[in-house]
PDB file of C-alpha atoms and ligand atoms in Angstrom:
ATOM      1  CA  UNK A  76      -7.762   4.930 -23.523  1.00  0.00           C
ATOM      2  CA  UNK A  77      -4.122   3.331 -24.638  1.00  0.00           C
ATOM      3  CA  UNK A  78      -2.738   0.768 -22.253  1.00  0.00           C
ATOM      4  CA  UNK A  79      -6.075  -1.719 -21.962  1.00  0.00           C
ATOM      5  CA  UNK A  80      -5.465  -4.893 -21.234  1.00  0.00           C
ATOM      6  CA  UNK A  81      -7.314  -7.540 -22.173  1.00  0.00           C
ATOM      7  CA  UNK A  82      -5.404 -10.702 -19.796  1.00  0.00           C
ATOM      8  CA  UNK A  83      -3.322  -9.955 -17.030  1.00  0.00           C
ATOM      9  CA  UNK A  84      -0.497  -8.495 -17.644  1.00  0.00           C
ATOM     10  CA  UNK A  85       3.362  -9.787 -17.466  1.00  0.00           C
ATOM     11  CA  UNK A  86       5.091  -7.844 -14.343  1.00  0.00           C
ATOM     12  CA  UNK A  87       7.531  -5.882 -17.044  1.00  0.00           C
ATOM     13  CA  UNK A  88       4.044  -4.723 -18.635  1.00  0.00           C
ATOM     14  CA  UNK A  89       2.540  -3.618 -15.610  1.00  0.00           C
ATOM     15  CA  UNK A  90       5.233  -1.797 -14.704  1.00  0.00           C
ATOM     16  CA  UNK A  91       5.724  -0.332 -18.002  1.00  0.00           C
ATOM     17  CA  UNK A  92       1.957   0.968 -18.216  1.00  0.00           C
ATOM     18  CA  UNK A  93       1.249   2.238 -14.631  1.00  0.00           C
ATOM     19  CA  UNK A  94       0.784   5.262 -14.815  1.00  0.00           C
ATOM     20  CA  UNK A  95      -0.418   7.855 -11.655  1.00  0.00           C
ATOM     21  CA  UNK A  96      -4.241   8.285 -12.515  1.00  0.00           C
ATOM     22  CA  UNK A  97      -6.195  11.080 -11.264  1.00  0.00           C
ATOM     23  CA  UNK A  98      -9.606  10.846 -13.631  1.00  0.00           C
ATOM     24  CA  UNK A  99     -11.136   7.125 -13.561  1.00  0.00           C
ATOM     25  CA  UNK A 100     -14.073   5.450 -15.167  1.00  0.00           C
ATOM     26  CA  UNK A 101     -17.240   6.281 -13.156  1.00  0.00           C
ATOM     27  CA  UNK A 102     -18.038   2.529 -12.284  1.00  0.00           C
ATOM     28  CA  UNK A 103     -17.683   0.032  -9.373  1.00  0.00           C
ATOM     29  CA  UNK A 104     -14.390  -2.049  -8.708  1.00  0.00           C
ATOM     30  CA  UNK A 105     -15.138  -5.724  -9.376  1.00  0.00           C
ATOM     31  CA  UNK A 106     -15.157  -7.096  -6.208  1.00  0.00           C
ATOM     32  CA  UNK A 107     -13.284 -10.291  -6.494  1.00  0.00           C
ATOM     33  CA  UNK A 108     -10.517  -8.235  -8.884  1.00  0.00           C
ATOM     34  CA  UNK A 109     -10.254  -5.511  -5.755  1.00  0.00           C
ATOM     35  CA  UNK A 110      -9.610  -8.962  -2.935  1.00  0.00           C
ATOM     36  CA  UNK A 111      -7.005 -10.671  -5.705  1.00  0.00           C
ATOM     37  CA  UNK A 112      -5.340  -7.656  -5.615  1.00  0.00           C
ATOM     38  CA  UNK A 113      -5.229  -6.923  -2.328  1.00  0.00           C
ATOM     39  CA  UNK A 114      -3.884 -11.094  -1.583  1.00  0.00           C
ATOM     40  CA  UNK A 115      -1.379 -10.316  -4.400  1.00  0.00           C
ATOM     41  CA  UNK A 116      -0.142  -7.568  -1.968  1.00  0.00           C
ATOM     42  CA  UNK A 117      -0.164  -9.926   1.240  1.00  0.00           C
ATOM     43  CA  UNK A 118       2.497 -12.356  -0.854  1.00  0.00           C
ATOM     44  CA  UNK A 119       4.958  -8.962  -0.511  1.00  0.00           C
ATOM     45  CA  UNK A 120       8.078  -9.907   1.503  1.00  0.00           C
ATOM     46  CA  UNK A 121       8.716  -8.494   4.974  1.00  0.00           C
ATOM     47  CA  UNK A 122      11.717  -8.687   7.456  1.00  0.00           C
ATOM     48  CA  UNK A 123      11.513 -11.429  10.082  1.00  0.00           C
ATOM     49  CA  UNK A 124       7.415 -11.887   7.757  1.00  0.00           C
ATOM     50  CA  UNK A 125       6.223  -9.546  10.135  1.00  0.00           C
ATOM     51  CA  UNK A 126       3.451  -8.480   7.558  1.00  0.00           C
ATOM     52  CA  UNK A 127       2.793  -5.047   9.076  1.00  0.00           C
ATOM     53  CA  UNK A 128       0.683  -3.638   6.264  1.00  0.00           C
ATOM     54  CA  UNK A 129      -2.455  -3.249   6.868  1.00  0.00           C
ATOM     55  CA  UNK A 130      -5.496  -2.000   4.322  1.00  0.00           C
ATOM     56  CA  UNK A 131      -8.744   0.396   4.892  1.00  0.00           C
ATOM     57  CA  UNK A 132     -10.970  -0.391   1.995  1.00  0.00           C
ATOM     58  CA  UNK A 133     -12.775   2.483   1.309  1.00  0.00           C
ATOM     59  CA  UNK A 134     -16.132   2.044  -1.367  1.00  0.00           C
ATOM     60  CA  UNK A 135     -18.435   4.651   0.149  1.00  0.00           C
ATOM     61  CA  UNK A 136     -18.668   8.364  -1.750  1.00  0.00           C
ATOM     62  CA  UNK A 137     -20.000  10.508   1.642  1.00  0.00           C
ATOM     63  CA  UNK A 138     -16.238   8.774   3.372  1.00  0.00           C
ATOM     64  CA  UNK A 139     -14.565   9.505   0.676  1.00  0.00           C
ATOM     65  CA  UNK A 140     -15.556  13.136   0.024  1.00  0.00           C
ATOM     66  CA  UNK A 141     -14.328  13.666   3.425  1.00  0.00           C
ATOM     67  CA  UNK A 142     -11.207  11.682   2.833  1.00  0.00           C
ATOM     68  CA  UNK A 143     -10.995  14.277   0.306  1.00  0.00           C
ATOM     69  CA  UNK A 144     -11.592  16.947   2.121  1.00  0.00           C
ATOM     70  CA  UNK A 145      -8.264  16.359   4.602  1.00  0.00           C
ATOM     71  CA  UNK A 146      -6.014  15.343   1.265  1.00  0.00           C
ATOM     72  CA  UNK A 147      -6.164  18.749   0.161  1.00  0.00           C
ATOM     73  CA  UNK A 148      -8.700  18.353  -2.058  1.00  0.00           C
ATOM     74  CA  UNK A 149      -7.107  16.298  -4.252  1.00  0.00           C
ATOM     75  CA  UNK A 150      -9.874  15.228  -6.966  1.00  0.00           C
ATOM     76  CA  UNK A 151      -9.308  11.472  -7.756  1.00  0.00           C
ATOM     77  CA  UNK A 152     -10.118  10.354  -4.057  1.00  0.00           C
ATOM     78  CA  UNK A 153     -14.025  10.940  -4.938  1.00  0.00           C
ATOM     79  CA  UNK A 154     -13.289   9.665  -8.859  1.00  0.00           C
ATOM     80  CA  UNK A 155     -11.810   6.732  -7.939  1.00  0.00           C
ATOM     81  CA  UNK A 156     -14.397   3.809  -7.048  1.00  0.00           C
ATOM     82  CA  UNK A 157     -12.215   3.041  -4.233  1.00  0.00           C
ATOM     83  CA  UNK A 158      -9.486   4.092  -2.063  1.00  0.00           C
ATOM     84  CA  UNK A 159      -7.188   1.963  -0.343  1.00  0.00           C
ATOM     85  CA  UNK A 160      -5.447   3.300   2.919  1.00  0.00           C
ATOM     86  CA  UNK A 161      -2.785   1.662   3.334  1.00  0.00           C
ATOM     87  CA  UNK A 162      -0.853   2.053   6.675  1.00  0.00           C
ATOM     88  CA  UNK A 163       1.642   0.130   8.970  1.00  0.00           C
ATOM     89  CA  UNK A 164       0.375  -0.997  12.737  1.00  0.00           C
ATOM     90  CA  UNK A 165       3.640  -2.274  14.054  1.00  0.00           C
ATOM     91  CA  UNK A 166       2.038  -1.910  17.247  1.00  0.00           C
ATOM     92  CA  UNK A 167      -0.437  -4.883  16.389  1.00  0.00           C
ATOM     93  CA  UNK A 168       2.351  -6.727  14.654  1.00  0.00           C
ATOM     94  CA  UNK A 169       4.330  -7.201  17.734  1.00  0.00           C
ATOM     95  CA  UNK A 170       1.137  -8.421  20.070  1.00  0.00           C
ATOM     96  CA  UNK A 171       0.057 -10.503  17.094  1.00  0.00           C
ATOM     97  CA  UNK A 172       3.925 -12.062  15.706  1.00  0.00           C
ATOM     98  CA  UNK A 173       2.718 -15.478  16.932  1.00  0.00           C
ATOM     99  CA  UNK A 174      -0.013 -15.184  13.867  1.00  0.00           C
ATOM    100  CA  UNK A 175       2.951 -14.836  11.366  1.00  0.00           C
ATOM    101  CA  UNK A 176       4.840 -18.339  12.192  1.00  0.00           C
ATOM    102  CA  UNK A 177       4.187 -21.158  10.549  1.00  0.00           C
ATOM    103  CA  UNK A 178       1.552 -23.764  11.637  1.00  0.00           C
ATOM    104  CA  UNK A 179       3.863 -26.163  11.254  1.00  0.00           C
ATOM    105  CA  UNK A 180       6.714 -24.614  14.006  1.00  0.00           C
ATOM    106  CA  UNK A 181       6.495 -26.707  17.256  1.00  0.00           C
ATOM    107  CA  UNK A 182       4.871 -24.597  20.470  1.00  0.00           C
ATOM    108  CA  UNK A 183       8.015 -24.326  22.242  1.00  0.00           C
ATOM    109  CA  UNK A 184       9.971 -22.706  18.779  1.00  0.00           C
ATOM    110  CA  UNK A 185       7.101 -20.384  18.164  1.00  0.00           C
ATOM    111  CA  UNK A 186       7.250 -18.899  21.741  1.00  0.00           C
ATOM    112  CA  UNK A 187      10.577 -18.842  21.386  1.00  0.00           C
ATOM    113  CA  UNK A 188      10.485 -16.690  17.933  1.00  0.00           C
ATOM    114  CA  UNK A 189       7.762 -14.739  19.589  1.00  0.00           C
ATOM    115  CA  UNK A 190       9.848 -13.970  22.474  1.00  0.00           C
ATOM    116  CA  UNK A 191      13.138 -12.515  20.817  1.00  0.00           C
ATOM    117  CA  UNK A 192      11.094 -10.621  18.563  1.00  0.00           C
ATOM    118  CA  UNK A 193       9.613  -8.589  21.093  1.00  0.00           C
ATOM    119  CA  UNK A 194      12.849  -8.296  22.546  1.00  0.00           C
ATOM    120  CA  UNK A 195      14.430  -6.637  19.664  1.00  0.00           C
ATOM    121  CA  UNK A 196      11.923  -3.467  19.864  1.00  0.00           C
ATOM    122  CA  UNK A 197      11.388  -3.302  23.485  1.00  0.00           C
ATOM    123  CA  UNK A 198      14.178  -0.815  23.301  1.00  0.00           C
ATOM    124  CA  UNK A 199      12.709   1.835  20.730  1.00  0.00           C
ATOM    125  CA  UNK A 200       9.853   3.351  21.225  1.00  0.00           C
ATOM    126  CA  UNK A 201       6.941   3.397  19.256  1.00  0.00           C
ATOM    127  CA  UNK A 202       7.979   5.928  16.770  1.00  0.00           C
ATOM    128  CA  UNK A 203      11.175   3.877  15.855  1.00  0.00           C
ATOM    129  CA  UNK A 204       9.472   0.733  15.224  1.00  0.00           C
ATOM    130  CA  UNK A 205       7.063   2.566  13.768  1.00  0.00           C
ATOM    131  CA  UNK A 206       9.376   3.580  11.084  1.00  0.00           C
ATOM    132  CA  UNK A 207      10.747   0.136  10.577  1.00  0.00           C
ATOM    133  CA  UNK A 208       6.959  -1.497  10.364  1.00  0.00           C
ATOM    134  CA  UNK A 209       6.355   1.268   7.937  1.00  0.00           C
ATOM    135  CA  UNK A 210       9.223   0.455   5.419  1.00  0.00           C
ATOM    136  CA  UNK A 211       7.952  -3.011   5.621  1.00  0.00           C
ATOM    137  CA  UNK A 212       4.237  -1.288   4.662  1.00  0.00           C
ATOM    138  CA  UNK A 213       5.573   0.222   1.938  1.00  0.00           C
ATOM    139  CA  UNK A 214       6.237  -2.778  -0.116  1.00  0.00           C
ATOM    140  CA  UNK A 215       3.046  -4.132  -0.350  1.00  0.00           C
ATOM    141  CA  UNK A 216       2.185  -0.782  -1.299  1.00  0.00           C
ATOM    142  CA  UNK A 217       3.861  -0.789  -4.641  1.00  0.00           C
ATOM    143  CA  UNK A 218       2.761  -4.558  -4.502  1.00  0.00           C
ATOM    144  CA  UNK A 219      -0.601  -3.355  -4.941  1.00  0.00           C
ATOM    145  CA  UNK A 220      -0.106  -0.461  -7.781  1.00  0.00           C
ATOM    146  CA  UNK A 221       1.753  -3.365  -9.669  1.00  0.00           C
ATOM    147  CA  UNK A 222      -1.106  -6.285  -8.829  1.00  0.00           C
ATOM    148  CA  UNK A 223      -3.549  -3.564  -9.342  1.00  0.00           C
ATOM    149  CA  UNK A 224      -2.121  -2.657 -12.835  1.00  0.00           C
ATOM    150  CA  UNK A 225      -1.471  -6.199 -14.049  1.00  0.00           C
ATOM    151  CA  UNK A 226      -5.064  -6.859 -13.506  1.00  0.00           C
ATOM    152  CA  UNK A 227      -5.930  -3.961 -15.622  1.00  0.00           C
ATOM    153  CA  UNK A 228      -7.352  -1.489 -12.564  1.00  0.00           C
ATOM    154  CA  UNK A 229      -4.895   1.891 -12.120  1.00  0.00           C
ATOM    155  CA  UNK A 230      -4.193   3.727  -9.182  1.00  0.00           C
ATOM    156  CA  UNK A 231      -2.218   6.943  -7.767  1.00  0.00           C
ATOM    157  CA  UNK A 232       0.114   6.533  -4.487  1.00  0.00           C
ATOM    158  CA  UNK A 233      -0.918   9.566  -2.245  1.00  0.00           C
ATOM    159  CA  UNK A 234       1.012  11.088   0.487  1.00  0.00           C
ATOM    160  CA  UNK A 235      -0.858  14.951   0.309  1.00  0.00           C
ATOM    161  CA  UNK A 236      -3.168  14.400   3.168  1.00  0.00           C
ATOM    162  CA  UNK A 237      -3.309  15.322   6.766  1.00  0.00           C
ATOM    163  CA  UNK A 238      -2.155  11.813   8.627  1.00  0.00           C
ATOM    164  CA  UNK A 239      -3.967  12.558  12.210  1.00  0.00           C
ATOM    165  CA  UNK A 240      -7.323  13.921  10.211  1.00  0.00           C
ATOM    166  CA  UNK A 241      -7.539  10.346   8.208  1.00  0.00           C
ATOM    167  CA  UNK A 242      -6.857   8.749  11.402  1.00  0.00           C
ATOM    168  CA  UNK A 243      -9.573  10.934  13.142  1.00  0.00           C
ATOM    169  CA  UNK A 244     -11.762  10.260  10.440  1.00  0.00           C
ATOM    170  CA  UNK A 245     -11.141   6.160  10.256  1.00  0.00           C
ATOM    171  CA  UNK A 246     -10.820   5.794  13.933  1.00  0.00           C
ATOM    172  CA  UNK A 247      -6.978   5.071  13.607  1.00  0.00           C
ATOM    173  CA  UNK A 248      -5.089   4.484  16.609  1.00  0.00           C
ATOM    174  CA  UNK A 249      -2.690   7.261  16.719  1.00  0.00           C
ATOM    175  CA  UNK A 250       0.917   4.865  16.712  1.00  0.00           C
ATOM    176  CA  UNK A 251      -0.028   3.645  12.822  1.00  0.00           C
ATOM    177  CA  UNK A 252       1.472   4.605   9.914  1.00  0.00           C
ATOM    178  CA  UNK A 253       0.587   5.549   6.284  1.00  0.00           C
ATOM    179  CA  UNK A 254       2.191   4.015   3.315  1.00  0.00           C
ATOM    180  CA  UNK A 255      -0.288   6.173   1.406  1.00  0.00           C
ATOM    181  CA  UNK A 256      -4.012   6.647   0.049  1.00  0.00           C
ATOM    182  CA  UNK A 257      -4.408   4.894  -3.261  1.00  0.00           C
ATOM    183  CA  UNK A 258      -7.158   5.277  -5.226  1.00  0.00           C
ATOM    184  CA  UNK A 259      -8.287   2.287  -7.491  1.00  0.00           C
ATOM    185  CA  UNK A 260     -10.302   2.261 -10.724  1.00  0.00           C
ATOM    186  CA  UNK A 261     -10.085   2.301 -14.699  1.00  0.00           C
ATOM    187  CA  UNK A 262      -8.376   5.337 -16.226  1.00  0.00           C
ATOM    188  CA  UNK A 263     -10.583   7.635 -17.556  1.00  0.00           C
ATOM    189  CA  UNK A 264      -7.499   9.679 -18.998  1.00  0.00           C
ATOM    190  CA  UNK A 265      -3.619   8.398 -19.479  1.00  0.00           C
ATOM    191  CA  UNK A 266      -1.431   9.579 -17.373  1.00  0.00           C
ATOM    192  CA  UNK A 267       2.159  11.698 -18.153  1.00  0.00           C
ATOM    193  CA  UNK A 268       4.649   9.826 -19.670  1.00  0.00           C
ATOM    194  CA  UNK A 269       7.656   8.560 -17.806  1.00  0.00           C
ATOM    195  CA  UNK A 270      10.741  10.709 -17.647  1.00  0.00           C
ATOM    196  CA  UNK A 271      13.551   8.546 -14.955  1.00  0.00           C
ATOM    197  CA  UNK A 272      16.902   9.193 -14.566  1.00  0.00           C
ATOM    198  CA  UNK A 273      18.380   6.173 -16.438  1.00  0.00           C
ATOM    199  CA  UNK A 274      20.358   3.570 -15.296  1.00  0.00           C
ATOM    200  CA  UNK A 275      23.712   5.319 -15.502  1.00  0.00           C
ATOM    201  CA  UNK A 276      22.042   8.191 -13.059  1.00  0.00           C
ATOM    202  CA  UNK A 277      21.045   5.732 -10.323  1.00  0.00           C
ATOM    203  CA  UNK A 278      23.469   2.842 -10.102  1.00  0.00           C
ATOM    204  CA  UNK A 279      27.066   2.953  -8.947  1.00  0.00           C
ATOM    205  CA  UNK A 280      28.272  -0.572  -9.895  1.00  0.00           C
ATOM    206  CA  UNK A 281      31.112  -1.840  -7.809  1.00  0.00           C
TER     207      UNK A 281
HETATM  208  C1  FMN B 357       4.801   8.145  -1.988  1.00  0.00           C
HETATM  209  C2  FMN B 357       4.125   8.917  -3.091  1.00  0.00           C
HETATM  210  C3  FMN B 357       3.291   9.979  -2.782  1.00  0.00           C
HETATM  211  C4  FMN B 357       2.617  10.663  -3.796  1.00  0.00           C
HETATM  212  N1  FMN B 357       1.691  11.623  -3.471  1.00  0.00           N
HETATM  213  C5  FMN B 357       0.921  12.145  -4.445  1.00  0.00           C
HETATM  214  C6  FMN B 357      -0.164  13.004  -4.116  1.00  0.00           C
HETATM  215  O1  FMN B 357      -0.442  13.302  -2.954  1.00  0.00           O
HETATM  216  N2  FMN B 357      -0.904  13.510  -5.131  1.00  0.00           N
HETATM  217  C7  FMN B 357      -0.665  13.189  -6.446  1.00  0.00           C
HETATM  218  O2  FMN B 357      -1.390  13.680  -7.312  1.00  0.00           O
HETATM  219  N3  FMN B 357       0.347  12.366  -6.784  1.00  0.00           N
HETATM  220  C8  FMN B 357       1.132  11.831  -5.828  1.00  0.00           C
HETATM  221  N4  FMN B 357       2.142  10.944  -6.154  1.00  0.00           N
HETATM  222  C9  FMN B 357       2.343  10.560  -7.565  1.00  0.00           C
HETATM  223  C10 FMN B 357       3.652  11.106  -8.165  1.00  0.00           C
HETATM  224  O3  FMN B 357       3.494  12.442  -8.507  1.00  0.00           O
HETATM  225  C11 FMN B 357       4.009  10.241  -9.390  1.00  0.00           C
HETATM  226  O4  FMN B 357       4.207   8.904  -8.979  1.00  0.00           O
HETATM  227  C12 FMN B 357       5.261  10.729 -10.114  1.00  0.00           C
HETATM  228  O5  FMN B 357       5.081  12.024 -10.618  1.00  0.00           O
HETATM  229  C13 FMN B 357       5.630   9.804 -11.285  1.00  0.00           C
HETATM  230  O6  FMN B 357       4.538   9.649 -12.174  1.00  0.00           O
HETATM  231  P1  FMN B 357       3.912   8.229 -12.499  1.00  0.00           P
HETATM  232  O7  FMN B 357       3.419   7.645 -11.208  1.00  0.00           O
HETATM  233  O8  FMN B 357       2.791   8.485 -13.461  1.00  0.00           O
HETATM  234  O9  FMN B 357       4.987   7.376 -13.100  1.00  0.00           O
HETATM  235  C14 FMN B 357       2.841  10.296  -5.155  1.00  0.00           C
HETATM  236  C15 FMN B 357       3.731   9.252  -5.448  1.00  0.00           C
HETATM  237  C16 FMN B 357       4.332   8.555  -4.437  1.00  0.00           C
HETATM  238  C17 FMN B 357       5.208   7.378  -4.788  1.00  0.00           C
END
């Protein structure tokens, strides 16, 4: 396969080399790679550090051929040595904010903190905030593909799968939100090339 790495890789490589993998290497995930991965992904940035990301580690082929099964099909969920559900529980964010201060913040401050940030969402309702938790989610998914990647491991961001099926089948609570499936290996094939719109295409600079 082209694009091995043999140290971890600078952030401009990994992003150069990731590639959306469907076919990976029929072995296990390291284990201590998979959890320095995954705390490369906590250190993503969040609004107010609310952190709402959270991560179903899946390693188990009868779960994931039924993960499978409600994505459509979709092959590399049962090639992949293990998926990664990544969703957004702003729900447990808010009844859990105190967890995000710093130790160091006196009593009174962190109630404080605690306090307006409840206040801000107590007028949406759970599908607004849910939507604002999940853009939060969503950067420590591409965390992860990068961290992933620089490490040497590939992956493919998912969204082709019936949301209240993997809930069903997890035993989701119904408010959270995906940032996608991603399945986590070795490529066992290399991916298409990259065709972007350049810079020209995307940017409007004022
Ligand atoms: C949010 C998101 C959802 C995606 N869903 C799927 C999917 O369900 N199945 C799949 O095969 N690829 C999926 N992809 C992969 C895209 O097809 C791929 O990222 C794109 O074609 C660019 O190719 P590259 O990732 O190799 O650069 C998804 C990508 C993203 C970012």
């Amino acid at each position: 396969m082209t694009a091995t790495l043999s140290r971890s890789a600078t952030v401009k490589e990994a992003i150069e080399t990731r590639r959306s993998i469907r076919k990976f290497v029929q072995e296990p995930i390291d284990q201590a790679d998979l959890r320095e991965i995954l705390r490369l992904a906590t250190l993503a940035p969040s609004a107010n550090n609310v952190q709402t990301w959270r991560v179903a580690v899946i390693q188990n082929p009868e779960l994931q051929a039924k993960l499978q099964e409600v994505s459509y099909n979709q092959s590399q969920v049962t090639s992949a040595p293990a998926v990664l559900v990544v969703y957004s529980d702003m729900e447990d964010a808010l009844a859990t904010i105190e967890q995000t201060l710093p130790a160091s913040m006196s009593e009174e401050e962190r109630k404080t903190r605690a306090e307006g940030f409840r206040k801000n969402f107590a007028g949406q309702d759970v599908a607004q905030r849910g939507a604002w938790g999940l853009a939060q989610a969503n950067i420590a998914f591409a965390y992860l593909m990068i961290a992933a990647r620089s490490l040497g491991y590939d992956t493919v961001p998912m969204l082709g799968f019936q949301p209240d099926k993997v809930k069903e089948l997890l035993g989701l609570p119904e408010h959270v939100q995906f940032a996608g499936l991603l399945p986590i290996g070795k490529r066992a094939e290399d991916g298409f090339p990259h065709h972007r719109h350049n810079v020209e295409r995307i940017a409007t600079f004022y």
